[in-house]
Amino acid sequence: MGLYSQWRELADQERNQEQHKAFWNEYFDAETQNYKSILAEPGLVREGKLTELAEQFNMDSVQFTGFLDGINTSLVRELDLEKLKETTPVKLEIDYEKLYFNMHKAKANWLYELPEWDGLLSEEKRAEILREYRASLQFVRERTPSRNDPCPCGSGKKYKKCCGK
């Protein structure tokens, strides 16, 4: 069984409410420390075997795979999570604007409110990314042509005489 499958199994494991809360609190605390470390040194690209990076971040390989699952869409080159093994080379080259956007998408306020963002993205840039995120949630319905409008196919005919038949 691959590391990602082990992580999914561990995350989805049946627990009572107290155990569930304890499990996720422990994970989110470790995740927060990881992001603090990453944001403190934005120019540093971390790379190495999965186990080596997990050690650097004080996590076991399975838990670190869960962390990679969360950060994967913010990486310059996404990882194939299903193929991860303990010896897989991993490169954490992060697109920080994408990361900030994805933290909002995940509703992870404990992460996008970290003070470490202050030195990385200006307040204006963070506000712009937040606007982009909010705009991405908006549903825009395209207007359908009415009977007497010109046909959108560009024929020059009225819609009712062309594509509206």
Coordinates of C-alpha atoms in Angstrom, one line a residue:
M1 CA 0.0 0.0 0.0
G2 CA 1.4 3.4 -1.0
L3 CA 2.0 6.3 1.4
Y4 CA -0.9 8.3 0.0
S5 CA -3.3 5.4 0.5
Q6 CA -2.0 5.0 4.0
W7 CA -2.6 8.7 4.7
R8 CA -6.2 8.5 3.3
E9 CA -6.9 5.4 5.4
L10 CA -5.5 7.1 8.5
A11 CA -7.4 10.3 7.9
D12 CA -10.7 8.5 7.2
Q13 CA -10.4 6.1 10.1
E14 CA -13.4 5.7 12.4
R15 CA -12.9 7.6 15.6
N16 CA -15.1 9.0 18.3
Q17 CA -15.5 12.8 18.3
E18 CA -12.8 13.4 20.9
Q19 CA -10.3 11.2 19.1
H20 CA -11.2 12.8 15.8
K21 CA -10.6 16.3 17.2
A22 CA -7.3 15.2 18.9
F23 CA -6.1 13.6 15.6
W24 CA -6.8 16.7 13.5
N25 CA -5.5 19.2 16.1
E26 CA -2.2 17.3 16.3
Y27 CA -2.0 17.3 12.5
F28 CA -3.0 21.0 12.1
D29 CA -0.4 22.0 14.8
A30 CA 2.3 20.2 12.8
E31 CA 1.1 21.7 9.6
T32 CA 1.2 25.2 11.0
Q33 CA 4.8 24.7 12.2
N34 CA 5.7 23.5 8.7
Y35 CA 4.2 26.6 7.0
K36 CA 5.8 28.9 9.5
S37 CA 9.2 27.3 8.6
I38 CA 8.5 27.5 4.9
L39 CA 7.2 31.1 5.0
A40 CA 10.2 32.2 7.1
E41 CA 12.6 31.2 4.3
P42 CA 10.7 31.9 1.1
G43 CA 13.8 31.6 -1.2
L44 CA 14.7 28.2 0.0
V45 CA 13.6 25.3 -2.2
R46 CA 13.5 22.2 -0.1
E47 CA 14.3 18.9 -1.8
G48 CA 15.4 15.4 -1.0
K49 CA 13.9 12.0 -0.4
L50 CA 10.4 12.0 1.1
T51 CA 11.7 10.5 4.4
E52 CA 14.5 13.1 4.7
L53 CA 12.0 16.0 4.2
A54 CA 9.5 14.4 6.6
E55 CA 12.3 14.3 9.2
Q56 CA 13.2 18.0 8.6
F57 CA 9.5 18.8 9.3
N58 CA 9.3 16.6 12.3
M59 CA 6.7 14.3 10.8
D60 CA 6.5 10.6 9.9
S61 CA 6.3 9.7 6.2
V62 CA 2.6 9.1 6.2
Q63 CA 1.7 12.3 8.0
F64 CA 4.1 14.2 5.7
T65 CA 2.3 12.7 2.7
G66 CA -0.8 14.3 4.1
F67 CA 1.0 17.6 4.3
L68 CA 2.1 17.1 0.6
D69 CA -1.5 16.4 -0.3
G70 CA -2.4 19.9 1.1
I71 CA 0.4 21.8 -0.5
N72 CA 0.5 19.9 -3.8
T73 CA -1.6 22.3 -5.9
S74 CA 0.6 25.2 -4.7
L75 CA 3.8 23.7 -6.0
V76 CA 5.4 24.8 -9.2
R77 CA 5.5 21.1 -10.3
E78 CA 2.8 19.0 -8.7
L79 CA 3.6 15.6 -7.3
D80 CA 1.9 12.4 -8.3
L81 CA 0.7 11.5 -4.8
E82 CA -0.3 8.0 -5.7
K83 CA 3.3 7.1 -6.6
L84 CA 5.0 8.5 -3.5
K85 CA 7.3 6.1 -1.7
E86 CA 9.7 6.8 1.2
T87 CA 12.6 7.0 -1.3
T88 CA 10.8 9.3 -3.8
P89 CA 12.7 12.5 -4.5
V90 CA 10.5 15.5 -3.5
K91 CA 11.0 19.1 -4.5
L92 CA 9.1 21.8 -2.6
E93 CA 9.2 24.7 -4.9
I94 CA 6.2 26.8 -3.9
D95 CA 4.2 29.4 -5.8
Y96 CA 3.4 31.6 -2.8
E97 CA 0.6 33.5 -4.4
K98 CA -1.1 30.2 -5.3
L99 CA -0.5 29.0 -1.8
Y100 CA -2.2 32.0 -0.3
F101 CA -5.1 31.6 -2.7
N102 CA -5.4 27.8 -1.9
M103 CA -5.3 28.5 1.9
H104 CA -8.4 30.7 1.4
K105 CA -10.0 28.0 -0.7
A106 CA -9.4 25.5 2.1
K107 CA -10.8 28.0 4.6
A108 CA -7.6 27.5 6.6
N109 CA -7.6 30.9 8.4
W110 CA -5.0 29.6 10.9
L111 CA -2.6 29.5 7.9
Y112 CA -3.4 32.5 5.8
E113 CA -3.4 34.7 9.0
L114 CA 0.1 33.7 10.0
P115 CA 2.3 36.7 10.6
E116 CA 5.0 35.2 8.4
W117 CA 3.0 36.3 5.4
D118 CA 3.8 40.0 6.2
G119 CA 7.3 39.7 4.9
L120 CA 6.4 37.7 1.9
L121 CA 3.4 39.2 0.2
S122 CA 2.4 42.9 0.6
E123 CA -1.0 43.7 2.1
E124 CA -2.2 45.0 -1.3
K125 CA -1.1 41.7 -3.0
R126 CA -2.9 39.6 -0.3
A127 CA -6.0 41.7 -0.7
E128 CA -5.9 41.2 -4.5
I129 CA -5.5 37.5 -4.1
L130 CA -8.5 37.5 -1.7
R131 CA -10.6 39.4 -4.3
E132 CA -9.6 36.8 -6.9
Y133 CA -10.6 34.0 -4.5
R134 CA -14.0 35.6 -3.8
A135 CA -14.5 36.2 -7.5
S136 CA -13.8 32.5 -8.2
L137 CA -16.8 31.6 -6.1
Q138 CA -19.2 33.7 -8.1
F139 CA -21.4 32.0 -10.6
V140 CA -21.8 34.0 -13.8
R141 CA -24.7 32.9 -16.0
E142 CA -24.3 33.8 -19.7
R143 CA -27.1 35.6 -21.2
T144 CA -29.0 33.6 -23.8
P145 CA -30.1 35.5 -26.9
S146 CA -33.8 36.4 -27.2
R147 CA -35.7 35.6 -30.4
N148 CA -35.0 38.9 -32.2
D149 CA -31.3 39.3 -31.2
P150 CA -28.6 38.7 -33.9
C151 CA -27.5 35.1 -33.9
P152 CA -24.3 34.5 -31.8
C153 CA -23.0 32.2 -34.6
G154 CA -22.2 35.3 -36.7
S155 CA -24.5 34.5 -39.6
G156 CA -26.1 38.0 -39.5
K157 CA -29.6 36.4 -39.3
K158 CA -31.9 36.8 -36.3
Y159 CA -31.6 34.1 -33.7
K160 CA -35.1 32.8 -34.3
K161 CA -34.3 32.3 -38.0
C162 CA -30.9 30.7 -37.5
C163 CA -29.7 28.7 -34.5
G164 CA -32.9 29.3 -32.5
K165 CA -35.0 27.0 -34.8

